[in-house]
N, CA and C atoms as an extended XYZ file, in Angstrom:
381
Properties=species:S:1:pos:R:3:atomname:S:1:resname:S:1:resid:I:1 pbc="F F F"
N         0.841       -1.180        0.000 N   UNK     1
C         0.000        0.000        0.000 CA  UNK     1
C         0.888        1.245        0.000 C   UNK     1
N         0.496        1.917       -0.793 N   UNK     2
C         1.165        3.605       -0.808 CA  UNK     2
C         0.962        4.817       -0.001 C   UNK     2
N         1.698        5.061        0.402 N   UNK     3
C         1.792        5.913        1.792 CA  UNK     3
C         0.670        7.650        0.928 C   UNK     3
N        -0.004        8.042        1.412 N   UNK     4
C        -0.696        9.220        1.018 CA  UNK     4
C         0.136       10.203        1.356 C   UNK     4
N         1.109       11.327        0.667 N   UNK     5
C         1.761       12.120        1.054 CA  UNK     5
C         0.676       13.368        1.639 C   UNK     5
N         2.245       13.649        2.780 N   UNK     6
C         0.725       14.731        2.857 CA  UNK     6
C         0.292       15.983        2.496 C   UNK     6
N        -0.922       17.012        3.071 N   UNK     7
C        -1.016       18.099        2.229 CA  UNK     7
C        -0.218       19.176        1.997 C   UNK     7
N         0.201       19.868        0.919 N   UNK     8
C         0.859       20.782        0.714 CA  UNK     8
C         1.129       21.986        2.048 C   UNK     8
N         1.627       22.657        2.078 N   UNK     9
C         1.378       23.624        3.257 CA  UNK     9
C         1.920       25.185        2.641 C   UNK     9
N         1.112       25.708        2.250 N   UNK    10
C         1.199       26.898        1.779 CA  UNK    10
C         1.287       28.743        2.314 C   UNK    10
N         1.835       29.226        1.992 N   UNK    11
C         1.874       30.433        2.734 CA  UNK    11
C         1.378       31.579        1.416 C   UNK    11
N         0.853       31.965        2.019 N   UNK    12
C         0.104       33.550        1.092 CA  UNK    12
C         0.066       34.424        1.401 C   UNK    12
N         0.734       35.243        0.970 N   UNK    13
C         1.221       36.691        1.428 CA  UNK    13
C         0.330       38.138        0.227 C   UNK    13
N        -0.631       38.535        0.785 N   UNK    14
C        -1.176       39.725       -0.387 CA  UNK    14
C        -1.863       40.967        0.503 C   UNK    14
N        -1.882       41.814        0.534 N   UNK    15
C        -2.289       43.148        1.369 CA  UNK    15
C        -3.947       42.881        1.022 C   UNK    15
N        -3.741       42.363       -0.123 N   UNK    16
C        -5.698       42.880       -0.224 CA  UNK    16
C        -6.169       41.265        0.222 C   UNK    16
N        -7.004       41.634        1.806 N   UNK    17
C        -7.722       40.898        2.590 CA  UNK    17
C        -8.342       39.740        1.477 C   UNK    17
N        -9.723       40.830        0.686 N   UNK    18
C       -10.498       39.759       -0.513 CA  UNK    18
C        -9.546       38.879       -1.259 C   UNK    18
N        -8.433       39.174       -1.827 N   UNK    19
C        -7.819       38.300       -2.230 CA  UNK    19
C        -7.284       37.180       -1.908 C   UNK    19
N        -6.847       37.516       -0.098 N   UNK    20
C        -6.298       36.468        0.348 CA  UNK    20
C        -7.537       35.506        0.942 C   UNK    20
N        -8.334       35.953        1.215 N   UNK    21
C        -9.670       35.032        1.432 CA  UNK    21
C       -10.236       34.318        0.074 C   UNK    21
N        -9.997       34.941       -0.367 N   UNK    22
C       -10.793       33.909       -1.700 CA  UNK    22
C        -9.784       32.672       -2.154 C   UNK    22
N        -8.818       33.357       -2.586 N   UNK    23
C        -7.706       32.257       -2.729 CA  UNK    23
C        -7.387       31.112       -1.585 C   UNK    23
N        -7.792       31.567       -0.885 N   UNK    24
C        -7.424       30.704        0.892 CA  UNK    24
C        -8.348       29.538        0.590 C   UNK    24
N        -9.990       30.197        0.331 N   UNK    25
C       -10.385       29.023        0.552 CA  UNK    25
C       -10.973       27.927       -0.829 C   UNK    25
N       -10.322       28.800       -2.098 N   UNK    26
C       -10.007       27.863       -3.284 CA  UNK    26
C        -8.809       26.470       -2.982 C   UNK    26
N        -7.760       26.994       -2.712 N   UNK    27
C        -6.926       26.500       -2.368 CA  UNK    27
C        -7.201       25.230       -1.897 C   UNK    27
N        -8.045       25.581       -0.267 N   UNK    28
C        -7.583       24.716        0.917 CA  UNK    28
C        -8.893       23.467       -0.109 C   UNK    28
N       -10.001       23.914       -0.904 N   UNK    29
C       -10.792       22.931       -1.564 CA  UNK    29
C       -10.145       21.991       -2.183 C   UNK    29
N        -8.751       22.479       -2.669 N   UNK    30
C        -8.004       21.360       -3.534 CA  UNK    30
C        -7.324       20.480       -2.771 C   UNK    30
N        -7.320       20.686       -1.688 N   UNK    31
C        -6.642       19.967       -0.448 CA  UNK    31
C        -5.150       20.744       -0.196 C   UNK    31
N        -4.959       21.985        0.066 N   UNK    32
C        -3.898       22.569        0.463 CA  UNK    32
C        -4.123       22.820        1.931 C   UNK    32
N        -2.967       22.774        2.543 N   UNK    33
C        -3.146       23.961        3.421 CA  UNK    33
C        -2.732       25.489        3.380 C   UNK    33
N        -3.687       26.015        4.001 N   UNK    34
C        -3.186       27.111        3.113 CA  UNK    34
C        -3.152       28.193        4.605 C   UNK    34
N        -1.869       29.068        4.751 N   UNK    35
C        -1.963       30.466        5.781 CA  UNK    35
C        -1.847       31.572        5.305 C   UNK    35
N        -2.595       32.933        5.387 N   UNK    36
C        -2.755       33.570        5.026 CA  UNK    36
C        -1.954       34.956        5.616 C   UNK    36
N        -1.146       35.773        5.402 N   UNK    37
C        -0.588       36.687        5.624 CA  UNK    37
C        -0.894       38.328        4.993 C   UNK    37
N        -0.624       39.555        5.882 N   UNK    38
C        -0.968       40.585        4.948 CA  UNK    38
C         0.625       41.631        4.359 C   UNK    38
N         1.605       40.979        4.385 N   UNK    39
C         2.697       41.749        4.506 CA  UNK    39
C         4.114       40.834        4.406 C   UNK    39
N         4.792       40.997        4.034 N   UNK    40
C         6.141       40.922        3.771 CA  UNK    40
C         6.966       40.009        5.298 C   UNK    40
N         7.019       41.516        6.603 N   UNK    41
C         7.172       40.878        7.449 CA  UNK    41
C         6.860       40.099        8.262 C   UNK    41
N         4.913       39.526        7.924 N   UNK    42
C         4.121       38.870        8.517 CA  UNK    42
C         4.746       37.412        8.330 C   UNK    42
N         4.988       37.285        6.949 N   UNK    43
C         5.210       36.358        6.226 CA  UNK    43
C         6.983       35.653        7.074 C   UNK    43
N         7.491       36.772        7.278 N   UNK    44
C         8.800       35.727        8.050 CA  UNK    44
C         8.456       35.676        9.154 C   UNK    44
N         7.457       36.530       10.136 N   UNK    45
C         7.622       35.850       11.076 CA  UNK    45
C         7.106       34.124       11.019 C   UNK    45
N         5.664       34.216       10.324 N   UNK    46
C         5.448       32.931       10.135 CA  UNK    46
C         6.335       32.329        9.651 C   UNK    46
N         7.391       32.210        8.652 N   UNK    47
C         8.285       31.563        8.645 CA  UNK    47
C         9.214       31.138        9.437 C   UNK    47
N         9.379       32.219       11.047 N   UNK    48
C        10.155       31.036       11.939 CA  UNK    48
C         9.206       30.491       12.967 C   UNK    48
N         8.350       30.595       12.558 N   UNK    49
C         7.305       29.913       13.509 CA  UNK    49
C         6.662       28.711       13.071 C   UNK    49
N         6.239       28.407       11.798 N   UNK    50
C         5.896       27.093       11.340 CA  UNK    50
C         6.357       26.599       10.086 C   UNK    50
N         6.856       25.448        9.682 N   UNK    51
C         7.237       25.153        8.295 CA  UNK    51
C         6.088       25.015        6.713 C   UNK    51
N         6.746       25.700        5.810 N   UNK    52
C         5.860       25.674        5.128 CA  UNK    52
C         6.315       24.834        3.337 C   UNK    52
N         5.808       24.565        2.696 N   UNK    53
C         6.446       24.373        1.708 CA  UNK    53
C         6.919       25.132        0.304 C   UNK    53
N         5.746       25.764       -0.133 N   UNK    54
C         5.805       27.049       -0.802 CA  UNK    54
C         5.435       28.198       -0.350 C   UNK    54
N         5.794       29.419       -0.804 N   UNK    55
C         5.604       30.618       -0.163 CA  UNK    55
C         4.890       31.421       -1.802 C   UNK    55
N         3.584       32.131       -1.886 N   UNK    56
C         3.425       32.805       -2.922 CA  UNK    56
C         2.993       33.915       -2.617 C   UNK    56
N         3.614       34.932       -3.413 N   UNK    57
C         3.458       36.467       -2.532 CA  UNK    57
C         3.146       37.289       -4.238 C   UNK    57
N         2.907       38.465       -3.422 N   UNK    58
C         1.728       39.538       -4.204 CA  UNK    58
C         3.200       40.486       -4.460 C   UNK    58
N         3.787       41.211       -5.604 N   UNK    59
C         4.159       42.056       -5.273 CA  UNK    59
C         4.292       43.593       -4.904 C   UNK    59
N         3.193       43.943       -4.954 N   UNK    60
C         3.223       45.386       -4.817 CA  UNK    60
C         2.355       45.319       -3.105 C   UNK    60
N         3.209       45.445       -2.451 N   UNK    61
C         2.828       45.392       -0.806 CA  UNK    61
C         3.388       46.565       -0.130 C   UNK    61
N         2.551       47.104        0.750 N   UNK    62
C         3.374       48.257        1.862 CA  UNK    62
C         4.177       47.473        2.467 C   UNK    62
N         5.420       48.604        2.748 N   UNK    63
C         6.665       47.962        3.840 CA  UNK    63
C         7.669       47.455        2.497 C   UNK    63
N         7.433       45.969        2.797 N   UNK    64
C         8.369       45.123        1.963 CA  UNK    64
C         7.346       44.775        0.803 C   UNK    64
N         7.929       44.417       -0.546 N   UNK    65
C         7.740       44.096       -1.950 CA  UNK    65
C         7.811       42.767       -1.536 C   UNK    65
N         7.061       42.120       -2.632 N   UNK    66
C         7.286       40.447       -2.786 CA  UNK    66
C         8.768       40.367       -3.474 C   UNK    66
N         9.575       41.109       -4.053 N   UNK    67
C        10.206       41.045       -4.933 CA  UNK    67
C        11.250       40.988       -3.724 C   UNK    67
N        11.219       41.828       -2.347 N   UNK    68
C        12.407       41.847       -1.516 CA  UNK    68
C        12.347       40.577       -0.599 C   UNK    68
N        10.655       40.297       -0.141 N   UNK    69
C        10.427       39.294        0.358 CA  UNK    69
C        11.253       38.105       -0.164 C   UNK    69
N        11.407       37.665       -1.546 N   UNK    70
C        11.529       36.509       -1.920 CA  UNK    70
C        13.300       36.748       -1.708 C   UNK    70
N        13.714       37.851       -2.044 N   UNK    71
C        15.267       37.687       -1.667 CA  UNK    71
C        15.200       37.331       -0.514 C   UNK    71
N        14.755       37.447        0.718 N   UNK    72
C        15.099       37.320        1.991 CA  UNK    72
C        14.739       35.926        2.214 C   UNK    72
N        13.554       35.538        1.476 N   UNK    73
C        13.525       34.044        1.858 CA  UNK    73
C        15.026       33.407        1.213 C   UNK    73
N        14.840       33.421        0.291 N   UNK    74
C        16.078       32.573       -0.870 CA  UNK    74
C        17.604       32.762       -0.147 C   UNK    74
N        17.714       33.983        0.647 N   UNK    75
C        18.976       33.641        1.513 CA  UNK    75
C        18.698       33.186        2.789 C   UNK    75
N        17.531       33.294        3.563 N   UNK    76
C        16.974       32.408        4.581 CA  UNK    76
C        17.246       30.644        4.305 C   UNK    76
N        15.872       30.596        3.783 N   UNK    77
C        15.911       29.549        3.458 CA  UNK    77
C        15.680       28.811        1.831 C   UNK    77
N        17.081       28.503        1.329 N   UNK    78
C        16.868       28.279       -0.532 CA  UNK    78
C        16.514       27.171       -0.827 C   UNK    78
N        16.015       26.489        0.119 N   UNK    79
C        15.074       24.929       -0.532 CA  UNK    79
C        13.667       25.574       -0.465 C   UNK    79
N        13.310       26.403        0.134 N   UNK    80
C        11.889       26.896        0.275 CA  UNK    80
C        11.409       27.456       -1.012 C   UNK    80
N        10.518       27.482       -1.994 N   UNK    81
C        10.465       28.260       -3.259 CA  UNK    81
C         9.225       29.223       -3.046 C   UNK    81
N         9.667       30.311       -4.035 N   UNK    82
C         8.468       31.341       -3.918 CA  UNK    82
C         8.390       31.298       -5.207 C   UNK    82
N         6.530       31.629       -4.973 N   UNK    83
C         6.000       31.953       -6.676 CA  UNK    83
C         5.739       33.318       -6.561 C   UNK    83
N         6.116       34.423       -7.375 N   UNK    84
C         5.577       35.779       -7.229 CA  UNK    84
C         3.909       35.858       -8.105 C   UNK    84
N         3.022       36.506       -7.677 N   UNK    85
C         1.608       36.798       -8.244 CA  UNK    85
C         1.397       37.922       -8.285 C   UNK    85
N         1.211       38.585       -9.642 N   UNK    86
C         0.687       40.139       -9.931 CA  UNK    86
C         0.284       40.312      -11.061 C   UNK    86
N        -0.302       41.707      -10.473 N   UNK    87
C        -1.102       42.164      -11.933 CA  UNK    87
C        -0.362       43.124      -12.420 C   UNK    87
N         1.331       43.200      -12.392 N   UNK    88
C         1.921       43.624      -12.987 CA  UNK    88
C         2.537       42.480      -14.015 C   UNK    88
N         2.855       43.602      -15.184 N   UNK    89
C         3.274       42.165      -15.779 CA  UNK    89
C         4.482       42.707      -16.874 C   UNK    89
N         5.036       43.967      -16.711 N   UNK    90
C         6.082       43.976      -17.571 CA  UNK    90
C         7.514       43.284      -17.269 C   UNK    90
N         8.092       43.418      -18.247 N   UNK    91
C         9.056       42.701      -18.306 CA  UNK    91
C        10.481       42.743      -16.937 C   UNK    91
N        10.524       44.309      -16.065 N   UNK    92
C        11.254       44.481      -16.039 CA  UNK    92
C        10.389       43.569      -14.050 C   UNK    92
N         9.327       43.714      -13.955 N   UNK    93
C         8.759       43.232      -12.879 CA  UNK    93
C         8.766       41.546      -12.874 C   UNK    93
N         9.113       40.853      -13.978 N   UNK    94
C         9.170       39.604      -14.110 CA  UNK    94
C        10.329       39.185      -14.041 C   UNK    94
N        11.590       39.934      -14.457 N   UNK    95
C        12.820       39.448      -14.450 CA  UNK    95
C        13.334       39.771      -12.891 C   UNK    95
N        12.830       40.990      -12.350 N   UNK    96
C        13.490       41.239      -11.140 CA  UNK    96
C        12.641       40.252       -9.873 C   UNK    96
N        11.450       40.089      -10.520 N   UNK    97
C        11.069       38.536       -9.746 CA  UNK    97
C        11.795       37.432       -9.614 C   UNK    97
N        11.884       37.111      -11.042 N   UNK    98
C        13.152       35.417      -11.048 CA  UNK    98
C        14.425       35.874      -10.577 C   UNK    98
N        14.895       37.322      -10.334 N   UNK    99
C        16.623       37.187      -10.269 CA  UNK    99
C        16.203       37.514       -8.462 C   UNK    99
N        14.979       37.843       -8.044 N   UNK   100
C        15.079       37.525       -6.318 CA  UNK   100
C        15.136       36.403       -5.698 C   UNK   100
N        14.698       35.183       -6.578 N   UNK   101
C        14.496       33.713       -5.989 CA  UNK   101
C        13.761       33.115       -6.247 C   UNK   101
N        12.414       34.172       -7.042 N   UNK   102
C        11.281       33.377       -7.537 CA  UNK   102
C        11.212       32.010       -8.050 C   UNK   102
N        10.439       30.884       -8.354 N   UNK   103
C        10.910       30.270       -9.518 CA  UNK   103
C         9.698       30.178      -10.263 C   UNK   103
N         9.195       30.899       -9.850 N   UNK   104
C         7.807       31.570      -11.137 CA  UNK   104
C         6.815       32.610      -10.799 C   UNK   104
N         7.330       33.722      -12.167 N   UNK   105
C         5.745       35.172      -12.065 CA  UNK   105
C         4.477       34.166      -12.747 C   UNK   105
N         3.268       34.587      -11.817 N   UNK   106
C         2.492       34.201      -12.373 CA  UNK   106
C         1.368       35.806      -12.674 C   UNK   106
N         0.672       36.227      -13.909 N   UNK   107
C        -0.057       37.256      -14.056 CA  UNK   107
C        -1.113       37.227      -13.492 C   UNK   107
N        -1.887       37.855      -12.734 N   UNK   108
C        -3.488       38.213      -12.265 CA  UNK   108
C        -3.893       38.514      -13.123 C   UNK   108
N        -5.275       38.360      -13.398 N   UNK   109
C        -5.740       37.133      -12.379 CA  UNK   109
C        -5.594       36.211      -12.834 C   UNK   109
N        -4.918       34.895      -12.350 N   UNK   110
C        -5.620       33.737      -12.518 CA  UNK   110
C        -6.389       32.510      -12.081 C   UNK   110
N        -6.260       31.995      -12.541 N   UNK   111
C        -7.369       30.587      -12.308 CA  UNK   111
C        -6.762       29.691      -11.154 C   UNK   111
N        -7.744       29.108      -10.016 N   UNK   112
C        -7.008       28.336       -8.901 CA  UNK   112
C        -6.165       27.239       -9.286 C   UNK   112
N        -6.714       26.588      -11.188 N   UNK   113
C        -6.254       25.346      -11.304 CA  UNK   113
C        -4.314       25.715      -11.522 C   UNK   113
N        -4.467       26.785      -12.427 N   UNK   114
C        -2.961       27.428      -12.604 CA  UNK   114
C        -2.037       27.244      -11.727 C   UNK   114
N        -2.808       28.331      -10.753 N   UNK   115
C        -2.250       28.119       -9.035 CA  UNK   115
C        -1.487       26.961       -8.571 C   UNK   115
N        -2.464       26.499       -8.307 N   UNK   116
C        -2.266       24.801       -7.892 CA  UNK   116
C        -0.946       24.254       -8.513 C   UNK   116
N        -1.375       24.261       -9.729 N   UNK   117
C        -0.385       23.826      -10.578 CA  UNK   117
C         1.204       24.279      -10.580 C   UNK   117
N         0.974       25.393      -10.574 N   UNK   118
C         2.293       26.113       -9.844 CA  UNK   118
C         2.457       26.085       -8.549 C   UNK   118
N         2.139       25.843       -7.854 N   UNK   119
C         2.357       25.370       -6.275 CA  UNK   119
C         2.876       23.893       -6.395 C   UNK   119
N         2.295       23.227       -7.142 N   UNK   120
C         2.573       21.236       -6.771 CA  UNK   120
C         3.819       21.412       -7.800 C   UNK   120
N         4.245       22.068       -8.379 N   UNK   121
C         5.548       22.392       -9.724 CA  UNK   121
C         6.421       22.949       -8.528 C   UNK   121
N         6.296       23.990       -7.915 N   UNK   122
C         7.424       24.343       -7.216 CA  UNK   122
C         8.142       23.303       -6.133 C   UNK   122
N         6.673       22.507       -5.731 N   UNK   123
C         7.614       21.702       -4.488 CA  UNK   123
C         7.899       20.486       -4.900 C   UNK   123
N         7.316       20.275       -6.315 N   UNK   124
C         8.081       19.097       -6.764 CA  UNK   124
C         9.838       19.239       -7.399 C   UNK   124
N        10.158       20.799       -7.956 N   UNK   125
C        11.443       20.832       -8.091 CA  UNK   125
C        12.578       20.917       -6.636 C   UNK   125
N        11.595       21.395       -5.537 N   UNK   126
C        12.570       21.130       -4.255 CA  UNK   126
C        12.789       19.890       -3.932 C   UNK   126
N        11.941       18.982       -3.655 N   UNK   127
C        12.028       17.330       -3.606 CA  UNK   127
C        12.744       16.354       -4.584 C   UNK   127
């Protein structure tokens, strides 16, 4: 018999409340777990407080950027992967995403299945 791995454990980092509620509880339907954060530094503290597997952050946030966030994870911790999510989408906001640690911009809006998909992609290249 095959061991059921278990559920993902996700962290979500976006200033706008509606967003992070809706996505929270798309998510957790697909069987994620999913924690919800409003900020940059929210997001590390939860990071030394519980383990997570992916981290996907918003970038245009008060305080800290997802874009600085993800540097700080990636020298924190570089098995951990972040997906950046925005409704920015030029070029120069996508490259300075991947050269923080990202290992994928994804454009707003999209679809939970995307999501997902890029969430079970990121922690399958850490494993």
């Amino acid at each position: 018999m095959h061991a059921v791995p278990p559920p993902l454990r996700v962290l979500l980092v976006d200033d706008d409340e509606d967003t992070r509620m809706l996505m929270c509880e798309a998510l957790a339907r697909r069987g994620l777990i999913v924690t919800s954060v409003e900020s940059g530094q929210a997001c590390l503290e939860q990071l030394d407080a519980k383990k997570f597997d992916v981290v996907v952050t918003d970038v245009q946030m008060p305080g800290m950027t997802g874009i600085e966030l993800c540097r700080r994870i990636a020298e924190r911790s570089p098995r951990l992967f972040s997906i950046v999510l925005s409704g920015l989408k030029d070029a120069t906001t996508v490259a300075a995403a991947l050269a923080s640690g990202a290992v994928e911009f994804l454009a707003k809006p999209i679809g939970v299945g995307a999501l997902e998909k890029s969430i079970r992609r990121a922690h399958a290249i850490r494993s």
